[in-house]
mmCIF file of C-alpha atoms in Angstrom:
data_model
loop_
_atom_site.group_PDB
_atom_site.id
_atom_site.type_symbol
_atom_site.label_atom_id
_atom_site.label_comp_id
_atom_site.label_asym_id
_atom_site.label_seq_id
_atom_site.Cartn_x
_atom_site.Cartn_y
_atom_site.Cartn_z
ATOM 1 C CA MET A 8 0.173 0.124 0.296
ATOM 2 C CA VAL A 9 1.400 3.484 -0.177
ATOM 3 C CA PRO A 10 0.895 5.925 1.866
ATOM 4 C CA ALA A 11 -1.016 8.554 2.450
ATOM 5 C CA GLN A 12 0.573 12.076 0.856
ATOM 6 C CA PRO A 13 0.663 15.483 1.975
ATOM 7 C CA GLY A 14 -1.540 18.263 -0.039
ATOM 8 C CA PRO A 15 -0.629 20.661 -2.341
ATOM 9 C CA ALA A 16 1.908 23.461 -1.164
ATOM 10 C CA ARG A 17 4.070 25.929 -3.636
ATOM 11 C CA PRO A 18 7.438 25.509 -4.134
ATOM 12 C CA ALA A 19 9.659 27.297 -1.502
ATOM 13 C CA SER A 20 12.864 25.784 -1.961
ATOM 14 C CA LEU A 21 15.061 23.797 -5.268
ATOM 15 C CA SER A 22 17.422 21.650 -4.583
ATOM 16 C CA PRO A 23 19.432 19.453 -7.838
ATOM 17 C CA SER A 24 16.693 16.890 -7.768
ATOM 18 C CA ARG A 25 13.811 18.448 -7.583
ATOM 19 C CA ALA A 26 15.969 21.259 -10.344
ATOM 20 C CA ALA A 27 15.939 18.706 -12.615
ATOM 21 C CA ASP A 28 13.225 17.155 -12.306
ATOM 22 C CA PHE A 29 12.091 20.720 -14.028
ATOM 23 C CA MET A 30 14.725 20.705 -16.588
ATOM 24 C CA ARG A 31 13.169 17.888 -18.556
ATOM 25 C CA CYS A 32 9.522 18.400 -17.807
ATOM 26 C CA PRO A 33 8.356 20.891 -16.196
ATOM 27 C CA LEU A 34 4.608 18.461 -15.865
ATOM 28 C CA LEU A 35 7.172 16.275 -13.904
ATOM 29 C CA TYR A 36 7.832 18.252 -11.570
ATOM 30 C CA ARG A 37 4.198 20.262 -10.148
ATOM 31 C CA PHE A 38 3.227 15.925 -10.248
ATOM 32 C CA ARG A 39 5.646 15.563 -7.680
ATOM 33 C CA VAL A 40 6.554 19.082 -6.281
ATOM 34 C CA ILE A 41 2.723 20.299 -6.080
ATOM 35 C CA ASP A 42 0.456 18.089 -6.980
ATOM 36 C CA ARG A 43 2.370 15.159 -4.616
ATOM 37 C CA LEU A 44 1.156 12.302 -7.001
ATOM 38 C CA PRO A 45 2.387 8.824 -5.309
ATOM 39 C CA GLU A 46 4.914 7.099 -7.374
ATOM 40 C CA LYS A 47 5.490 3.114 -6.729
ATOM 41 C CA PRO A 48 9.026 2.741 -5.062
ATOM 42 C CA SER A 49 11.023 0.995 -8.109
ATOM 43 C CA PRO A 50 14.084 -1.772 -6.856
ATOM 44 C CA ALA A 51 17.143 0.363 -8.235
ATOM 45 C CA ALA A 52 16.744 3.154 -6.168
ATOM 46 C CA THR A 53 15.586 0.874 -2.880
ATOM 47 C CA ARG A 54 18.902 -0.444 -3.461
ATOM 48 C CA GLY A 55 20.691 3.023 -3.792
ATOM 49 C CA THR A 56 19.427 3.761 -1.248
ATOM 50 C CA VAL A 57 20.403 0.493 1.103
ATOM 51 C CA VAL A 58 24.363 0.903 -0.883
ATOM 52 C CA HIS A 59 24.126 4.691 0.761
ATOM 53 C CA ALA A 60 23.262 4.356 3.884
ATOM 54 C CA VAL A 61 25.735 0.523 3.946
ATOM 55 C CA LEU A 62 28.379 2.934 2.431
ATOM 56 C CA GLU A 63 28.092 5.741 5.495
ATOM 57 C CA ARG A 64 28.508 3.572 8.683
ATOM 58 C CA LEU A 65 30.755 1.045 6.955
ATOM 59 C CA PHE A 66 32.671 5.096 8.554
ATOM 60 C CA ASP A 67 31.369 4.174 12.076
ATOM 61 C CA ALA A 68 33.913 1.408 12.545
ATOM 62 C CA PRO A 69 37.586 2.258 12.787
ATOM 63 C CA ALA A 70 39.919 2.601 9.975
ATOM 64 C CA ALA A 71 40.637 -1.081 10.050
ATOM 65 C CA GLU A 72 37.783 -2.712 10.260
ATOM 66 C CA ARG A 73 36.185 -1.154 6.898
ATOM 67 C CA THR A 74 36.760 -3.902 5.115
ATOM 68 C CA ALA A 75 34.303 -5.132 1.868
ATOM 69 C CA PRO A 76 33.200 -8.418 4.140
ATOM 70 C CA ARG A 77 32.354 -5.833 6.739
ATOM 71 C CA ALA A 78 30.503 -3.779 4.375
ATOM 72 C CA ARG A 79 28.777 -6.538 1.789
ATOM 73 C CA GLY A 80 27.626 -7.794 5.592
ATOM 74 C CA LEU A 81 25.503 -4.563 7.047
ATOM 75 C CA VAL A 82 23.354 -4.877 3.974
ATOM 76 C CA PRO A 83 20.536 -6.945 5.476
ATOM 77 C CA GLY A 84 20.499 -4.774 8.613
ATOM 78 C CA GLU A 85 20.135 -1.524 6.526
ATOM 79 C CA TRP A 86 17.834 -3.669 3.654
ATOM 80 C CA GLU A 87 15.539 -4.477 7.043
ATOM 81 C CA LYS A 88 15.913 -1.055 8.987
ATOM 82 C CA LEU A 89 14.524 0.233 5.498
ATOM 83 C CA LEU A 90 11.777 -1.946 4.985
ATOM 84 C CA ALA A 91 10.886 -1.344 8.766
ATOM 85 C CA ALA A 92 9.739 2.296 8.103
ATOM 86 C CA ARG A 93 8.948 1.883 4.308
ATOM 87 C CA PRO A 94 6.581 -2.163 4.802
ATOM 88 C CA GLU A 95 5.891 -0.739 1.621
ATOM 89 C CA LEU A 96 8.600 -1.384 0.317
ATOM 90 C CA ALA A 97 7.430 -5.226 0.487
ATOM 91 C CA GLU A 98 5.774 -5.551 -2.714
ATOM 92 C CA LEU A 99 8.874 -4.881 -4.524
ATOM 93 C CA PHE A 100 9.663 -9.190 -3.022
ATOM 94 C CA ALA A 101 5.791 -10.015 -2.960
ATOM 95 C CA GLY A 102 5.333 -13.409 -4.418
ATOM 96 C CA GLU A 103 2.103 -14.748 -6.407
ATOM 97 C CA GLU A 104 0.568 -16.319 -2.625
ATOM 98 C CA GLY A 105 1.283 -13.145 -1.159
ATOM 99 C CA GLY A 106 4.863 -14.058 0.551
ATOM 100 C CA ALA A 107 7.638 -12.861 -0.612
ATOM 101 C CA ASP A 108 9.608 -14.499 -2.704
ATOM 102 C CA GLU A 109 12.756 -15.214 -1.596
ATOM 103 C CA GLU A 110 14.224 -16.246 -4.372
ATOM 104 C CA ARG A 111 14.210 -12.828 -6.141
ATOM 105 C CA LEU A 112 14.976 -11.153 -3.165
ATOM 106 C CA ALA A 113 17.732 -13.208 -2.350
ATOM 107 C CA ALA A 114 19.069 -11.953 -6.221
ATOM 108 C CA TRP A 115 18.229 -8.163 -5.267
ATOM 109 C CA LEU A 116 20.333 -8.755 -1.693
ATOM 110 C CA ALA A 117 23.103 -9.237 -3.654
ATOM 111 C CA GLU A 118 23.102 -7.320 -6.563
ATOM 112 C CA ALA A 119 23.949 -5.143 -2.932
ATOM 113 C CA GLU A 120 26.302 -6.508 -1.745
ATOM 114 C CA ARG A 121 28.123 -6.493 -4.892
ATOM 115 C CA LEU A 122 27.661 -3.210 -5.598
ATOM 116 C CA VAL A 123 29.045 -2.394 -2.501
ATOM 117 C CA GLU A 124 32.086 -4.535 -2.953
ATOM 118 C CA ARG A 125 33.176 -2.646 -5.557
ATOM 119 C CA TRP A 126 33.282 0.364 -3.673
ATOM 120 C CA PHE A 127 36.894 -0.980 -2.458
ATOM 121 C CA THR A 128 38.132 -0.923 -6.285
ATOM 122 C CA LEU A 129 36.851 2.346 -5.693
ATOM 123 C CA GLU A 130 38.498 3.599 -3.059
ATOM 124 C CA ASP A 131 39.523 2.574 0.169
ATOM 125 C CA PRO A 132 38.312 3.519 2.967
ATOM 126 C CA THR A 133 40.909 2.665 5.611
ATOM 127 C CA ARG A 134 42.949 6.331 4.321
ATOM 128 C CA LEU A 135 39.693 7.975 4.226
ATOM 129 C CA GLU A 136 38.383 10.133 7.855
ATOM 130 C CA PRO A 137 35.348 12.118 6.171
ATOM 131 C CA ALA A 138 34.646 15.790 7.551
ATOM 132 C CA GLU A 139 30.726 14.656 7.115
ATOM 133 C CA ARG A 140 28.177 12.303 5.483
ATOM 134 C CA GLU A 141 24.565 11.929 4.865
ATOM 135 C CA LEU A 142 24.962 15.909 4.592
ATOM 136 C CA PHE A 143 22.429 18.705 4.359
ATOM 137 C CA VAL A 144 22.808 21.737 3.310
ATOM 138 C CA GLU A 145 20.862 24.830 2.894
ATOM 139 C CA THR A 146 22.031 27.993 2.258
ATOM 140 C CA THR A 147 19.508 31.644 0.952
ATOM 141 C CA LEU A 148 20.667 33.228 -2.144
ATOM 142 C CA ASP A 149 20.428 37.016 -1.720
ATOM 143 C CA SER A 150 17.924 36.423 -4.498
ATOM 144 C CA GLY A 151 15.758 35.054 -1.885
ATOM 145 C CA LEU A 152 16.318 30.720 -3.908
ATOM 146 C CA VAL A 153 16.919 29.201 -0.630
ATOM 147 C CA LEU A 154 19.000 25.899 -1.811
ATOM 148 C CA ARG A 155 19.172 22.442 -0.181
ATOM 149 C CA GLY A 156 20.327 19.711 -0.076
ATOM 150 C CA ILE A 157 21.235 15.783 0.995
ATOM 151 C CA VAL A 158 25.796 15.505 0.093
ATOM 152 C CA ASP A 159 26.679 11.653 1.092
ATOM 153 C CA ARG A 160 29.888 12.747 2.350
ATOM 154 C CA VAL A 161 31.828 15.797 2.174
ATOM 155 C CA ASP A 162 35.841 15.430 2.932
ATOM 156 C CA VAL A 163 37.827 17.936 4.010
ATOM 157 C CA ALA A 164 42.292 17.904 3.145
ATOM 158 C CA PRO A 165 44.581 19.183 5.632
ATOM 159 C CA THR A 166 45.254 22.292 4.044
ATOM 160 C CA GLY A 167 41.332 22.517 4.612
ATOM 161 C CA GLU A 168 40.837 21.878 0.642
ATOM 162 C CA VAL A 169 37.286 20.239 0.144
ATOM 163 C CA ARG A 170 36.504 17.617 -2.206
ATOM 164 C CA ILE A 171 32.151 16.744 -2.320
ATOM 165 C CA VAL A 172 31.801 13.077 -3.714
ATOM 166 C CA ASP A 173 28.286 11.174 -3.942
ATOM 167 C CA TYR A 174 28.008 7.994 -5.128
ATOM 168 C CA LYS A 175 26.234 6.681 -7.487
ATOM 169 C CA THR A 176 24.507 2.817 -7.937
ATOM 170 C CA GLY A 177 24.448 3.311 -11.883
ATOM 171 C CA LYS A 178 26.245 3.617 -15.001
ATOM 172 C CA ALA A 179 29.319 6.139 -15.138
ATOM 173 C CA PRO A 180 27.048 8.239 -18.660
ATOM 174 C CA ALA A 181 28.514 8.828 -22.130
ATOM 175 C CA PRO A 182 31.476 11.159 -21.941
ATOM 176 C CA ARG A 183 27.905 13.620 -23.855
ATOM 177 C CA TYR A 184 26.381 13.415 -20.878
ATOM 178 C CA ARG A 185 28.175 14.265 -17.570
ATOM 179 C CA GLY A 186 27.306 17.987 -17.974
ATOM 180 C CA ASP A 187 23.688 16.265 -17.028
ATOM 181 C CA ALA A 188 25.651 14.585 -14.016
ATOM 182 C CA LEU A 189 27.404 17.339 -13.135
ATOM 183 C CA PHE A 190 25.112 19.216 -12.167
ATOM 184 C CA GLN A 191 23.668 18.318 -9.003
ATOM 185 C CA MET A 192 27.219 17.981 -8.215
ATOM 186 C CA THR A 193 28.459 22.190 -9.186
ATOM 187 C CA PHE A 194 24.617 23.107 -7.641
ATOM 188 C CA TYR A 195 25.966 21.437 -3.885
ATOM 189 C CA ALA A 196 29.783 22.841 -4.709
ATOM 190 C CA LEU A 197 27.248 26.429 -4.818
ATOM 191 C CA VAL A 198 25.934 25.756 -1.753
ATOM 192 C CA ILE A 199 28.875 25.037 0.181
ATOM 193 C CA TRP A 200 30.750 27.914 -0.931
ATOM 194 C CA ARG A 201 27.814 30.638 0.173
ATOM 195 C CA LEU A 202 27.914 27.483 3.221
ATOM 196 C CA ARG A 203 31.258 28.209 3.762
ATOM 197 C CA GLY A 204 33.595 30.767 1.718
ATOM 198 C CA VAL A 205 35.294 28.254 0.113
ATOM 199 C CA VAL A 206 34.980 27.478 -3.174
ATOM 200 C CA PRO A 207 35.439 22.834 -3.603
ATOM 201 C CA ARG A 208 38.463 21.711 -4.498
ATOM 202 C CA ARG A 209 36.973 18.192 -6.093
ATOM 203 C CA LEU A 210 33.862 17.623 -7.125
ATOM 204 C CA GLN A 211 33.999 13.277 -7.365
ATOM 205 C CA LEU A 212 30.930 11.290 -8.089
ATOM 206 C CA VAL A 213 31.931 7.369 -7.830
ATOM 207 C CA TYR A 214 29.262 4.821 -9.898
ATOM 208 C CA LEU A 215 29.412 2.054 -8.155
ATOM 209 C CA GLY A 216 27.653 0.517 -11.373
ATOM 210 C CA SER A 217 30.588 0.457 -13.906
ATOM 211 C CA GLY A 218 33.314 1.030 -11.729
ATOM 212 C CA ASP A 219 35.031 4.665 -12.921
ATOM 213 C CA VAL A 220 35.492 7.552 -10.776
ATOM 214 C CA LEU A 221 34.111 11.693 -12.280
ATOM 215 C CA THR A 222 36.155 13.993 -11.355
ATOM 216 C CA TYR A 223 35.956 17.683 -11.482
ATOM 217 C CA ASP A 224 38.033 20.758 -10.234
ATOM 218 C CA PRO A 225 35.107 23.543 -10.658
ATOM 219 C CA VAL A 226 36.812 26.804 -10.192
ATOM 220 C CA GLU A 227 34.405 30.631 -9.039
ATOM 221 C CA GLU A 228 33.612 31.949 -11.571
ATOM 222 C CA GLU A 229 32.366 28.142 -13.063
ATOM 223 C CA LEU A 230 29.742 28.002 -9.521
ATOM 224 C CA ARG A 231 28.801 32.727 -10.568
ATOM 225 C CA ALA A 232 27.258 30.943 -13.671
ATOM 226 C CA VAL A 233 24.982 27.899 -11.742
ATOM 227 C CA GLU A 234 23.804 29.853 -9.708
ATOM 228 C CA ARG A 235 22.428 32.708 -12.349
ATOM 229 C CA LYS A 236 20.913 29.312 -13.872
ATOM 230 C CA LEU A 237 19.240 28.483 -11.264
ATOM 231 C CA ARG A 238 17.742 32.195 -10.574
ATOM 232 C CA ALA A 239 16.408 31.989 -13.982
ATOM 233 C CA LEU A 240 14.528 28.214 -13.427
ATOM 234 C CA TRP A 241 13.658 29.114 -10.327
ATOM 235 C CA GLU A 242 11.956 32.829 -12.041
ATOM 236 C CA ALA A 243 10.157 30.255 -14.498
ATOM 237 C CA ILE A 244 8.520 27.987 -12.083
ATOM 238 C CA GLU A 245 7.510 30.572 -9.967
ATOM 239 C CA LEU A 246 5.350 32.096 -13.182
ATOM 240 C CA ALA A 247 4.114 28.354 -13.684
ATOM 241 C CA THR A 248 3.861 27.719 -10.308
ATOM 242 C CA GLU A 249 1.692 31.234 -10.668
ATOM 243 C CA THR A 250 -0.170 30.545 -14.428
ATOM 244 C CA GLY A 251 -0.492 27.409 -13.572
ATOM 245 C CA ASP A 252 0.930 26.113 -16.655
ATOM 246 C CA TRP A 253 2.684 22.942 -16.766
ATOM 247 C CA ARG A 254 3.693 21.428 -19.581
ATOM 248 C CA PRO A 255 5.245 18.449 -20.664
ATOM 249 C CA ARG A 256 8.387 18.176 -22.522
ATOM 250 C CA PRO A 257 7.834 14.517 -23.817
ATOM 251 C CA THR A 258 11.503 12.905 -24.200
ATOM 252 C CA LYS A 259 12.675 8.908 -24.491
ATOM 253 C CA LEU A 260 13.045 9.030 -20.065
ATOM 254 C CA CYS A 261 8.849 9.293 -20.273
ATOM 255 C CA GLY A 262 8.833 5.352 -21.211
ATOM 256 C CA TRP A 263 9.635 5.300 -17.052
ATOM 257 C CA CYS A 264 7.750 7.671 -16.271
ATOM 258 C CA ASP A 265 4.679 6.686 -12.929
ATOM 259 C CA HIS A 266 1.969 9.654 -14.711
ATOM 260 C CA GLN A 267 1.617 8.430 -17.616
ATOM 261 C CA ALA A 268 -1.887 8.185 -16.641
ATOM 262 C CA GLN A 269 -2.335 12.029 -16.040
ATOM 263 C CA CYS A 270 -0.272 13.299 -18.469
ATOM 264 C CA PRO A 271 -0.912 14.691 -21.655
ATOM 265 C CA GLU A 272 1.179 13.136 -23.944
ATOM 266 C CA PHE A 273 -0.398 10.120 -23.078
ATOM 267 C CA GLY A 274 -4.667 10.848 -22.753
ATOM 268 C CA GLY A 275 -3.525 11.516 -19.867
ATOM 269 C CA THR A 276 -5.508 14.509 -17.553
ATOM 270 C CA PRO A 277 -4.047 16.283 -14.646
ATOM 271 C CA PRO A 278 -5.184 16.575 -12.178
ATOM 272 C CA PRO A 279 -7.266 20.200 -11.312
ATOM 273 C CA TYR A 280 -4.329 22.530 -10.595
ATOM 274 C CA PRO A 281 -4.762 23.237 -6.541
ATOM 275 C CA LEU A 282 -3.559 26.391 -6.620
ATOM 276 C CA PRO A 283 -4.534 30.007 -7.147
ATOM 277 C CA VAL A 284 -3.796 31.312 -10.741
ATOM 278 C CA SER A 285 -2.565 34.575 -11.206
ATOM 279 C CA VAL A 286 -4.414 35.605 -14.197
ATOM 280 C CA SER A 287 -3.065 39.282 -15.114
ATOM 281 C CA ARG A 288 0.040 37.239 -15.656
ATOM 282 C CA ALA A 289 -1.779 33.297 -17.242
ATOM 283 C CA GLY A 290 -0.455 35.237 -20.479
ATOM 284 C CA GLN A 291 3.419 35.006 -19.634
ATOM 285 C CA GLY A 292 2.134 31.446 -19.307
ATOM 286 C CA ARG A 293 4.253 30.014 -21.704
ATOM 287 C CA MET A 294 7.694 28.741 -20.377
ATOM 288 C CA ASP A 295 11.116 27.918 -22.303
ATOM 289 C CA ALA A 296 14.020 25.532 -21.521
ATOM 290 C CA VAL A 297 15.940 26.973 -19.756
#
């Protein structure tokens, strides 16, 4: 059973995932942020949550005990904790008779263990002492825009240099798509810079699905450009919120969207817009790509 969702709300802040939603499809952003339509959990996303939890918890152990066998051993327990917090996830492995499909669950857990083990070929946790793990960050720009998100790991060198690390359980993107992948990281770099006054020295994406590490060293001018882009993006979101004009933007990713039944591109009808509409701005409601 999918848990009840909170009622509609006006957008109040921007995170990397919601910014990406709007750039991908304004209507998807509306469904997730304003209508808060429920979405089915997926095995891949749930596995990612478990793997992230394991990599966070591993650093609770002394450096010498941060081994691959120990990390693999954490996987079942983190799954059980997640399942206790979100009982609806049991539906992912429901068998035909109503009980759990133990074979499918075991294969899923084994894949999570393989992803965790692969991390040890990419980084050496015995040589790392993260300054922060699963760090919630939030800052308000001079424009009033609130940026927030959760950073997987922040490393700080003795010299004060900052490295932001993000774990991905999928495969590294092709070179032509790396800009999209780095958007999330430059977003976090901007927030850290505004909070601490230091431009992160390095952004690092660790792809456990393919065994790749993608790094990027930002500079201040690039982060200023990201801030301008986010400000323009937020203005487009505010306009759409006031006018109720949230247009779908079809892409190849539509095939994986949970909201096809409510999307005009698939013959569906969105639910009635739950927020007041500004008549004076309704004529300005056209939204181009930001």
